Amino acid sequence: MALLHGYLWWRLVRTTTRPGVARRRLTLLAVVLTLLPTLAVTLRGSLPLGLYTPLAWAGFVWMGLAFYLFLALLVTEPVRLAARLRRPVPIAAAGGPVPAADDGLPRRVFLARTLAAGAGAVAVGTAGTGIVLANSAPVVRRVPVRIPRLDPALAGLRIVTFSDAHLSATYGGRRFERVVDLVNAQRPDVVAIVGDLVDGDVAELREDVASLADLVSEQGVYFVTGNHEYFTDTTGWLRYLPTLGVRVLRNERVELRRGAAAIDLAGVDDRTASASGLPGHGADLDAALDGRDDARPVVLMAHQPVQVAQARAAGVDLQLSGHTHGGQLWPFDYAVLLDQPVVEGWSMQGDTQLYVTAGAGYWGPPMRIGARPEVTVLELHPGQPVDPGR
């Protein structure tokens, strides 16, 4: 935050103003804006919700706006450099001193202000679009998935999945109810919630999460922890979710049946769980698959796509993940690939199919650029895997 805002101060204050009252006031504003995002992150849970909510909105909106302001200003640097290189070099009169270059200052200030105004307009437009998209209804993506060992009696089985709702001071209420309504509209056989449901304690988010009780699914609603579940009252949530009809799969599996035909649905803890300090928490795929009939296909719920490495080694047919938010704010999708094998969508990882949903909510800035919120319907069919995008 300090480095980012240091650059913004230099470009928006230092190069656009002369020394004086205006510069001092704008510098003070820059200091306040530098603190806002940090306070929004660090004071969660330390302030009453009524006080924290406006701080969260201000801090996180500014975080997103500042990021795109930084990018827009960075793009204008070549223009500033070219202007400096083209500036006339002062020529001294015969026997006299070289004149000072302060006659060029107004031109530089005008250019700096013009570029700053243009960058500001681009950043505000981008951030504003991102706010609208992040808080709009999720898109519904329908993905046919072919599984070689699937019993034909299970053809058409619909698993409706979403992740990363991140219920919090800035996301919940009617917007999350809309997600639940959208899931129900798909007439799911199974609902799979693959982590990062909450960013707060049960007492804070009880009303926001209540709509989970309205989910209607023929074979149940299932949940696995994400990394953000370990930033809150993990034990409280794992006790509370079952009261809403949501079964938490912690390194275990269930059978999904149609008559005599069956498929296994397994779920594991997030890969960060073992570092949480909570006894017994940690991803354990061996425990989840122990004792199962290997002739039967298995679908795995695991929050982070990188967990597919273990799934592939264990012969899992299909893994459902989230965590990446589809990048959430372009160009962060490129950074995601430094830690995860896939940003979003369907892919083959060896013999294991992986689907990464882009998430229903957001974390931090209440914005999405290049990654719409989504609910995904995976319809299972027997057969050899085929890229559903073809």
CSV table of C-alpha atoms in Angstrom, one decimal:
chain,number,residue,atom,x,y,z
A,1,MET,CA,0.0,0.0,0.0
A,2,ALA,CA,2.8,2.4,0.8
A,3,LEU,CA,4.6,1.8,-2.5
A,4,LEU,CA,1.4,2.0,-4.5
A,5,HIS,CA,0.3,5.2,-2.8
A,6,GLY,CA,3.8,6.7,-3.0
A,7,TYR,CA,3.7,6.4,-6.7
A,8,LEU,CA,0.1,7.9,-6.8
A,9,TRP,CA,1.2,10.8,-4.7
A,10,TRP,CA,4.2,11.5,-6.9
A,11,ARG,CA,2.1,11.4,-10.1
A,12,LEU,CA,-1.1,13.1,-8.8
A,13,VAL,CA,0.3,15.6,-6.3
A,14,ARG,CA,4.0,16.2,-6.7
A,15,THR,CA,4.0,16.6,-10.4
A,16,THR,CA,0.7,18.5,-10.7
A,17,THR,CA,1.1,21.1,-8.0
A,18,ARG,CA,3.5,23.8,-6.9
A,19,PRO,CA,4.8,23.9,-3.3
A,20,GLY,CA,2.2,25.4,-1.0
A,21,VAL,CA,-1.2,24.9,0.7
A,22,ALA,CA,-2.8,22.8,-2.0
A,23,ARG,CA,0.1,20.4,-2.1
A,24,ARG,CA,0.1,20.0,1.7
A,25,ARG,CA,-3.6,19.3,1.8
A,26,LEU,CA,-3.5,16.8,-1.1
A,27,THR,CA,-0.5,15.1,0.6
A,28,LEU,CA,-2.6,14.7,3.8
A,29,LEU,CA,-5.4,13.2,1.8
A,30,ALA,CA,-3.0,10.8,0.2
A,31,VAL,CA,-1.9,9.7,3.7
A,32,VAL,CA,-5.5,9.1,4.7
A,33,LEU,CA,-6.2,7.1,1.5
A,34,THR,CA,-3.1,5.0,2.1
A,35,LEU,CA,-4.4,4.0,5.5
A,36,LEU,CA,-8.0,3.2,4.4
A,37,PRO,CA,-7.4,-0.2,2.7
A,38,THR,CA,-5.1,-1.4,5.5
A,39,LEU,CA,-7.6,-0.4,8.2
A,40,ALA,CA,-10.4,-2.2,6.3
A,41,VAL,CA,-8.4,-5.4,6.3
A,42,THR,CA,-7.0,-5.3,9.8
A,43,LEU,CA,-10.0,-4.0,11.8
A,44,ARG,CA,-12.5,-6.6,10.6
A,45,GLY,CA,-14.0,-8.1,13.7
A,46,SER,CA,-12.5,-5.4,16.0
A,47,LEU,CA,-15.3,-2.8,15.4
A,48,PRO,CA,-19.0,-3.1,15.7
A,49,LEU,CA,-20.5,-3.9,12.3
A,50,GLY,CA,-22.3,-0.5,12.1
A,51,LEU,CA,-18.9,1.2,12.2
A,52,TYR,CA,-16.9,-1.3,10.2
A,53,THR,CA,-19.3,-1.5,7.2
A,54,PRO,CA,-18.7,2.1,6.0
A,55,LEU,CA,-15.0,1.7,6.6
A,56,ALA,CA,-15.0,-1.5,4.6
A,57,TRP,CA,-16.8,0.0,1.7
A,58,ALA,CA,-14.6,3.1,1.6
A,59,GLY,CA,-11.4,1.2,2.1
A,60,PHE,CA,-12.1,-1.6,-0.5
A,61,VAL,CA,-13.6,0.6,-3.1
A,62,TRP,CA,-10.6,2.9,-2.9
A,63,MET,CA,-8.2,-0.2,-3.0
A,64,GLY,CA,-9.7,-1.2,-6.4
A,65,LEU,CA,-9.8,2.4,-7.7
A,66,ALA,CA,-6.2,3.0,-6.7
A,67,PHE,CA,-5.1,-0.1,-8.4
A,68,TYR,CA,-6.6,0.9,-11.8
A,69,LEU,CA,-5.4,4.4,-11.3
A,70,PHE,CA,-1.9,3.0,-10.9
A,71,LEU,CA,-2.2,1.0,-14.1
A,72,ALA,CA,-3.6,3.9,-16.0
A,73,LEU,CA,-0.9,6.3,-14.9
A,74,LEU,CA,1.7,3.7,-15.6
A,75,VAL,CA,0.6,3.6,-19.2
A,76,THR,CA,1.1,7.3,-19.6
A,77,GLU,CA,4.8,7.2,-18.4
A,78,PRO,CA,6.1,6.9,-22.0
A,79,VAL,CA,4.2,10.1,-22.9
A,80,ARG,CA,5.9,12.0,-20.0
A,81,LEU,CA,9.3,10.6,-21.0
A,82,ALA,CA,8.8,11.6,-24.6
A,83,ALA,CA,7.8,15.1,-23.6
A,84,ARG,CA,10.9,15.5,-21.4
A,85,LEU,CA,13.2,14.3,-24.2
A,86,ARG,CA,11.7,16.8,-26.7
A,87,ARG,CA,12.0,19.8,-24.3
A,88,PRO,CA,14.2,22.5,-25.9
A,89,VAL,CA,17.7,22.8,-24.3
A,90,PRO,CA,18.4,26.4,-23.1
A,91,ILE,CA,21.2,28.2,-25.0
A,92,ALA,CA,23.4,30.7,-23.2
A,93,ALA,CA,24.0,34.1,-24.5
A,94,ALA,CA,27.6,35.0,-25.4
A,95,GLY,CA,29.6,35.1,-22.2
A,96,GLY,CA,26.4,34.9,-20.1
A,97,PRO,CA,25.0,32.2,-17.8
A,98,VAL,CA,22.7,29.4,-19.1
A,99,PRO,CA,19.1,30.5,-18.2
A,100,ALA,CA,17.2,28.6,-15.6
A,101,ALA,CA,14.7,26.0,-16.9
A,102,ASP,CA,11.8,27.2,-14.8
A,103,ASP,CA,10.1,28.5,-17.9
A,104,GLY,CA,9.4,24.9,-18.8
A,105,LEU,CA,7.6,24.1,-15.5
A,106,PRO,CA,4.1,25.3,-16.4
A,107,ARG,CA,4.2,23.1,-19.5
A,108,ARG,CA,5.2,20.1,-17.4
A,109,VAL,CA,2.5,20.8,-14.9
A,110,PHE,CA,-0.1,21.2,-17.6
A,111,LEU,CA,0.9,17.9,-19.1
A,112,ALA,CA,1.0,16.1,-15.8
A,113,ARG,CA,-2.5,17.4,-14.9
A,114,THR,CA,-3.9,16.4,-18.3
A,115,LEU,CA,-2.5,12.9,-18.1
A,116,ALA,CA,-3.7,12.6,-14.5
A,117,ALA,CA,-7.2,13.7,-15.5
A,118,GLY,CA,-7.3,11.2,-18.3
A,119,ALA,CA,-6.0,8.3,-16.1
A,120,GLY,CA,-8.5,9.3,-13.4
A,121,ALA,CA,-11.4,9.1,-15.9
A,122,VAL,CA,-10.2,5.6,-17.1
A,123,ALA,CA,-9.8,4.3,-13.6
A,124,VAL,CA,-13.2,5.6,-12.4
A,125,GLY,CA,-14.9,4.1,-15.5
A,126,THR,CA,-13.2,0.8,-15.0
A,127,ALA,CA,-13.8,0.6,-11.3
A,128,GLY,CA,-17.4,1.7,-11.8
A,129,THR,CA,-18.0,-1.0,-14.4
A,130,GLY,CA,-16.4,-3.5,-12.0
A,131,ILE,CA,-18.7,-2.6,-9.2
A,132,VAL,CA,-21.8,-3.0,-11.4
A,133,LEU,CA,-20.6,-6.4,-12.6
A,134,ALA,CA,-19.6,-7.7,-9.2
A,135,ASN,CA,-23.0,-6.9,-7.7
A,136,SER,CA,-25.1,-8.1,-10.6
A,137,ALA,CA,-26.7,-11.5,-10.9
A,138,PRO,CA,-24.2,-14.3,-11.6
A,139,VAL,CA,-24.1,-15.8,-15.1
A,140,VAL,CA,-25.1,-19.5,-15.3
A,141,ARG,CA,-22.5,-21.6,-17.1
A,142,ARG,CA,-23.7,-25.1,-18.3
A,143,VAL,CA,-20.9,-27.6,-18.7
A,144,PRO,CA,-21.4,-31.1,-20.0
A,145,VAL,CA,-18.9,-33.5,-18.4
A,146,ARG,CA,-18.2,-37.0,-19.8
A,147,ILE,CA,-17.0,-39.6,-17.3
A,148,PRO,CA,-15.9,-43.0,-18.8
A,149,ARG,CA,-17.0,-45.1,-15.8
A,150,LEU,CA,-20.3,-43.4,-15.2
A,151,ASP,CA,-23.3,-45.7,-15.1
A,152,PRO,CA,-25.8,-44.8,-17.9
A,153,ALA,CA,-28.5,-44.7,-15.3
A,154,LEU,CA,-26.8,-41.6,-13.9
A,155,ALA,CA,-26.7,-39.7,-17.2
A,156,GLY,CA,-27.9,-36.2,-16.8
A,157,LEU,CA,-27.0,-35.9,-13.1
A,158,ARG,CA,-26.8,-32.2,-12.4
A,159,ILE,CA,-24.2,-30.9,-9.9
A,160,VAL,CA,-24.7,-27.2,-9.4
A,161,THR,CA,-21.7,-25.6,-7.9
A,162,PHE,CA,-20.6,-22.2,-6.7
A,163,SER,CA,-17.8,-20.9,-4.5
A,164,ASP,CA,-16.3,-17.7,-3.0
A,165,ALA,CA,-19.4,-15.9,-1.9
A,166,HIS,CA,-17.3,-14.2,0.8
A,167,LEU,CA,-20.3,-13.1,2.8
A,168,SER,CA,-19.1,-10.0,4.6
A,169,ALA,CA,-19.9,-6.4,5.5
A,170,THR,CA,-20.0,-5.5,1.8
A,171,TYR,CA,-21.6,-8.6,0.3
A,172,GLY,CA,-24.7,-10.5,1.4
A,173,GLY,CA,-28.4,-9.9,1.9
A,174,ARG,CA,-30.5,-9.8,-1.3
A,175,ARG,CA,-27.5,-10.4,-3.5
A,176,PHE,CA,-26.8,-13.7,-1.9
A,177,GLU,CA,-30.5,-14.7,-1.8
A,178,ARG,CA,-30.3,-14.1,-5.6
A,179,VAL,CA,-27.5,-16.7,-5.8
A,180,VAL,CA,-29.6,-19.2,-3.9
A,181,ASP,CA,-32.6,-18.6,-6.1
A,182,LEU,CA,-30.5,-19.0,-9.2
A,183,VAL,CA,-29.1,-22.4,-7.9
A,184,ASN,CA,-32.7,-23.6,-7.2
A,185,ALA,CA,-33.8,-22.5,-10.7
A,186,GLN,CA,-31.3,-25.1,-12.2
A,187,ARG,CA,-33.2,-28.0,-10.5
A,188,PRO,CA,-30.0,-29.5,-9.0
A,189,ASP,CA,-29.6,-33.1,-8.1
A,190,VAL,CA,-26.6,-32.0,-6.0
A,191,VAL,CA,-25.4,-28.6,-4.7
A,192,ALA,CA,-21.6,-28.3,-4.2
A,193,ILE,CA,-20.3,-25.2,-2.4
A,194,VAL,CA,-16.6,-25.3,-2.7
A,195,GLY,CA,-15.3,-23.0,0.0
A,196,ASP,CA,-14.8,-19.4,1.0
A,197,LEU,CA,-18.4,-18.9,1.9
A,198,VAL,CA,-17.9,-16.4,4.7
A,199,ASP,CA,-15.6,-13.6,5.9
A,200,GLY,CA,-17.0,-13.1,9.3
A,201,ASP,CA,-18.3,-14.9,12.4
A,202,VAL,CA,-21.7,-16.6,12.7
A,203,ALA,CA,-23.1,-13.8,14.9
A,204,GLU,CA,-22.2,-11.2,12.3
A,205,LEU,CA,-23.5,-13.1,9.2
A,206,ARG,CA,-26.3,-15.2,10.6
A,207,GLU,CA,-29.0,-13.3,8.6
A,208,ASP,CA,-26.9,-13.3,5.4
A,209,VAL,CA,-26.3,-17.0,5.4
A,210,ALA,CA,-29.9,-17.9,6.4
A,211,SER,CA,-31.0,-18.3,2.8
A,212,LEU,CA,-28.9,-21.5,2.4
A,213,ALA,CA,-31.7,-23.2,4.2
A,214,ASP,CA,-33.9,-22.5,1.1
A,215,LEU,CA,-31.6,-24.6,-1.2
A,216,VAL,CA,-33.6,-27.4,-2.7
A,217,SER,CA,-31.6,-30.4,-4.0
A,218,GLU,CA,-32.6,-34.0,-4.6
A,219,GLN,CA,-29.5,-35.5,-3.2
A,220,GLY,CA,-28.2,-32.9,-0.8
A,221,VAL,CA,-26.2,-29.7,-0.3
A,222,TYR,CA,-22.5,-30.2,0.5
A,223,PHE,CA,-19.7,-27.8,1.5
A,224,VAL,CA,-15.9,-27.9,1.9
A,225,THR,CA,-13.8,-25.4,3.7
A,226,GLY,CA,-11.8,-22.8,1.8
A,227,ASN,CA,-8.8,-20.8,3.2
A,228,HIS,CA,-11.1,-18.0,4.4
A,229,GLU,CA,-13.1,-20.3,6.6
A,230,TYR,CA,-9.8,-20.5,8.7
A,231,PHE,CA,-9.7,-16.7,9.1
A,232,THR,CA,-13.0,-16.8,11.1
A,233,ASP,CA,-14.6,-18.9,13.8
A,234,THR,CA,-14.1,-22.1,11.9
A,235,THR,CA,-15.6,-24.4,14.5
A,236,GLY,CA,-18.6,-22.2,14.9
A,237,TRP,CA,-19.4,-22.3,11.2
A,238,LEU,CA,-18.8,-26.1,10.9
A,239,ARG,CA,-21.4,-26.5,13.7
A,240,TYR,CA,-23.9,-24.0,12.3
A,241,LEU,CA,-24.0,-24.9,8.6
A,242,PRO,CA,-25.6,-28.3,9.2
A,243,THR,CA,-28.5,-26.5,11.0
A,244,LEU,CA,-29.2,-24.9,7.6
A,245,GLY,CA,-29.2,-28.3,5.8
A,246,VAL,CA,-25.7,-28.0,4.5
A,247,ARG,CA,-23.5,-31.1,5.1
A,248,VAL,CA,-19.8,-30.3,5.5
A,249,LEU,CA,-17.5,-32.9,3.9
A,250,ARG,CA,-14.2,-33.0,5.9
A,251,ASN,CA,-12.0,-35.6,4.3
A,252,GLU,CA,-15.0,-37.9,3.7
A,253,ARG,CA,-17.4,-39.0,1.0
A,254,VAL,CA,-21.0,-39.8,0.3
A,255,GLU,CA,-22.7,-42.0,-2.3
A,256,LEU,CA,-25.0,-40.4,-4.8
A,257,ARG,CA,-27.5,-43.0,-6.1
A,258,ARG,CA,-30.1,-43.6,-8.8
A,259,GLY,CA,-31.5,-47.0,-8.1
A,260,ALA,CA,-28.6,-49.4,-8.2
A,261,ALA,CA,-26.2,-46.9,-9.9
A,262,ALA,CA,-23.9,-44.9,-7.8
A,263,ILE,CA,-21.1,-42.3,-7.9
A,264,ASP,CA,-19.0,-41.0,-5.0
A,265,LEU,CA,-18.9,-37.4,-4.0
A,266,ALA,CA,-15.8,-36.7,-1.8
A,267,GLY,CA,-14.7,-33.5,-0.1
A,268,VAL,CA,-11.4,-32.5,1.6
A,269,ASP,CA,-10.3,-29.6,3.8
A,270,ASP,CA,-8.5,-26.6,2.2
A,271,ARG,CA,-4.8,-27.0,1.7
A,272,THR,CA,-4.2,-24.3,4.3
A,273,ALA,CA,-6.2,-26.1,7.0
A,274,SER,CA,-3.2,-28.0,8.5
A,275,ALA,CA,-1.5,-24.6,9.3
A,276,SER,CA,-4.6,-23.3,11.0
A,277,GLY,CA,-3.7,-24.8,14.4
A,278,LEU,CA,-7.1,-26.5,14.7
A,279,PRO,CA,-6.7,-30.1,15.8
A,280,GLY,CA,-7.6,-32.6,13.1
A,281,HIS,CA,-7.8,-30.1,10.3
A,282,GLY,CA,-5.9,-30.7,7.1
A,283,ALA,CA,-6.6,-32.0,3.6
A,284,ASP,CA,-6.5,-35.8,3.6
A,285,LEU,CA,-7.6,-37.3,0.3
A,286,ASP,CA,-6.6,-40.8,1.3
A,287,ALA,CA,-9.0,-40.7,4.2
A,288,ALA,CA,-11.7,-39.3,2.0
A,289,LEU,CA,-11.3,-42.2,-0.5
A,290,ASP,CA,-10.5,-45.0,1.9
A,291,GLY,CA,-12.6,-48.1,1.4
A,292,ARG,CA,-14.4,-46.9,-1.7
A,293,ASP,CA,-15.3,-49.1,-4.7
A,294,ASP,CA,-12.6,-48.2,-7.2
A,295,ALA,CA,-14.8,-49.3,-10.1
A,296,ARG,CA,-17.2,-46.4,-9.3
A,297,PRO,CA,-16.4,-42.9,-10.5
A,298,VAL,CA,-15.6,-40.2,-7.9
A,299,VAL,CA,-16.2,-36.4,-7.9
A,300,LEU,CA,-14.0,-34.4,-5.5
A,301,MET,CA,-14.8,-31.1,-3.9
A,302,ALA,CA,-11.5,-29.3,-3.1
A,303,HIS,CA,-11.4,-25.5,-2.7
A,304,GLN,CA,-8.0,-24.8,-4.5
A,305,PRO,CA,-7.3,-26.0,-8.0
A,306,VAL,CA,-3.7,-26.9,-7.0
A,307,GLN,CA,-5.1,-29.8,-5.0
A,308,VAL,CA,-5.7,-31.5,-8.3
A,309,ALA,CA,-2.2,-32.9,-8.1
A,310,GLN,CA,-3.2,-35.3,-5.3
A,311,ALA,CA,-6.6,-36.0,-7.0
A,312,ARG,CA,-4.8,-36.9,-10.2
A,313,ALA,CA,-2.5,-39.3,-8.4
A,314,ALA,CA,-5.5,-40.9,-6.6
A,315,GLY,CA,-7.5,-41.5,-9.9
A,316,VAL,CA,-10.2,-38.9,-9.2
A,317,ASP,CA,-12.5,-38.5,-12.2
A,318,LEU,CA,-13.6,-34.9,-11.7
A,319,GLN,CA,-12.5,-32.2,-9.2
A,320,LEU,CA,-14.6,-29.1,-8.5
A,321,SER,CA,-12.7,-26.0,-7.2
A,322,GLY,CA,-12.9,-22.3,-6.8
A,323,HIS,CA,-10.5,-19.9,-4.9
A,324,THR,CA,-9.2,-18.0,-8.0
A,325,HIS,CA,-12.3,-15.7,-8.5
A,326,GLY,CA,-11.4,-16.0,-12.2
A,327,GLY,CA,-8.7,-13.4,-11.4
A,328,GLN,CA,-11.5,-11.0,-10.2
A,329,LEU,CA,-9.5,-7.9,-11.3
A,330,TRP,CA,-7.7,-8.1,-14.6
A,331,PRO,CA,-4.7,-8.6,-14.9
A,332,PHE,CA,-4.5,-10.6,-11.6
A,333,ASP,CA,-5.5,-13.7,-13.6
A,334,TYR,CA,-1.9,-13.9,-14.8
A,335,ALA,CA,-0.6,-13.7,-11.2
A,336,VAL,CA,-3.0,-16.5,-10.2
A,337,LEU,CA,-1.1,-18.9,-12.5
A,338,LEU,CA,2.0,-18.5,-10.4
A,339,ASP,CA,0.2,-20.5,-7.7
A,340,GLN,CA,-2.6,-22.4,-9.4
A,341,PRO,CA,-2.7,-24.6,-12.5
A,342,VAL,CA,-5.9,-23.0,-13.9
A,343,VAL,CA,-7.6,-19.7,-13.4
A,344,GLU,CA,-11.1,-20.8,-14.4
A,345,GLY,CA,-13.1,-23.2,-16.5
A,346,TRP,CA,-12.7,-26.8,-17.6
A,347,SER,CA,-9.3,-28.5,-18.2
A,348,MET,CA,-7.7,-32.0,-18.2
A,349,GLN,CA,-5.1,-32.6,-15.6
A,350,GLY,CA,-3.7,-36.0,-16.7
A,351,ASP,CA,-6.7,-38.3,-16.5
A,352,THR,CA,-8.5,-36.1,-14.1
A,353,GLN,CA,-11.0,-33.4,-15.2
A,354,LEU,CA,-10.9,-30.1,-13.3
A,355,TYR,CA,-13.5,-27.4,-13.3
A,356,VAL,CA,-12.7,-24.1,-11.6
A,357,THR,CA,-15.7,-21.9,-11.0
A,358,ALA,CA,-15.1,-18.1,-11.0
A,359,GLY,CA,-17.0,-17.6,-7.8
A,360,ALA,CA,-20.3,-15.9,-6.9
A,361,GLY,CA,-19.0,-13.0,-4.8
A,362,TYR,CA,-15.7,-11.1,-4.3
A,363,TRP,CA,-13.0,-10.4,-1.8
A,364,GLY,CA,-11.6,-7.0,-1.0
A,365,PRO,CA,-12.6,-4.5,-3.8
A,366,PRO,CA,-16.3,-5.0,-4.6
A,367,MET,CA,-15.5,-5.2,-8.2
A,368,ARG,CA,-15.0,-7.7,-11.0
A,369,ILE,CA,-13.1,-6.9,-14.3
A,370,GLY,CA,-12.8,-9.7,-16.8
A,371,ALA,CA,-14.4,-12.3,-14.5
A,372,ARG,CA,-18.2,-12.3,-14.1
A,373,PRO,CA,-19.7,-13.9,-11.0
A,374,GLU,CA,-21.0,-17.4,-11.9
A,375,VAL,CA,-23.0,-20.4,-10.9
A,376,THR,CA,-22.1,-23.5,-12.7
A,377,VAL,CA,-24.2,-26.5,-13.8
A,378,LEU,CA,-22.2,-29.6,-14.5
A,379,GLU,CA,-24.2,-32.3,-16.2
A,380,LEU,CA,-22.7,-35.7,-16.1
A,381,HIS,CA,-22.8,-38.2,-19.0
A,382,PRO,CA,-21.0,-41.4,-19.7
A,383,GLY,CA,-18.2,-41.3,-22.3
A,384,GLN,CA,-14.7,-40.1,-23.0
A,385,PRO,CA,-13.8,-36.6,-21.8
A,386,VAL,CA,-14.3,-33.9,-24.4
A,387,ASP,CA,-13.5,-30.2,-24.0
A,388,PRO,CA,-17.0,-28.7,-23.5
A,389,GLY,CA,-15.9,-25.5,-25.1
A,390,ARG,CA,-15.4,-27.1,-28.5
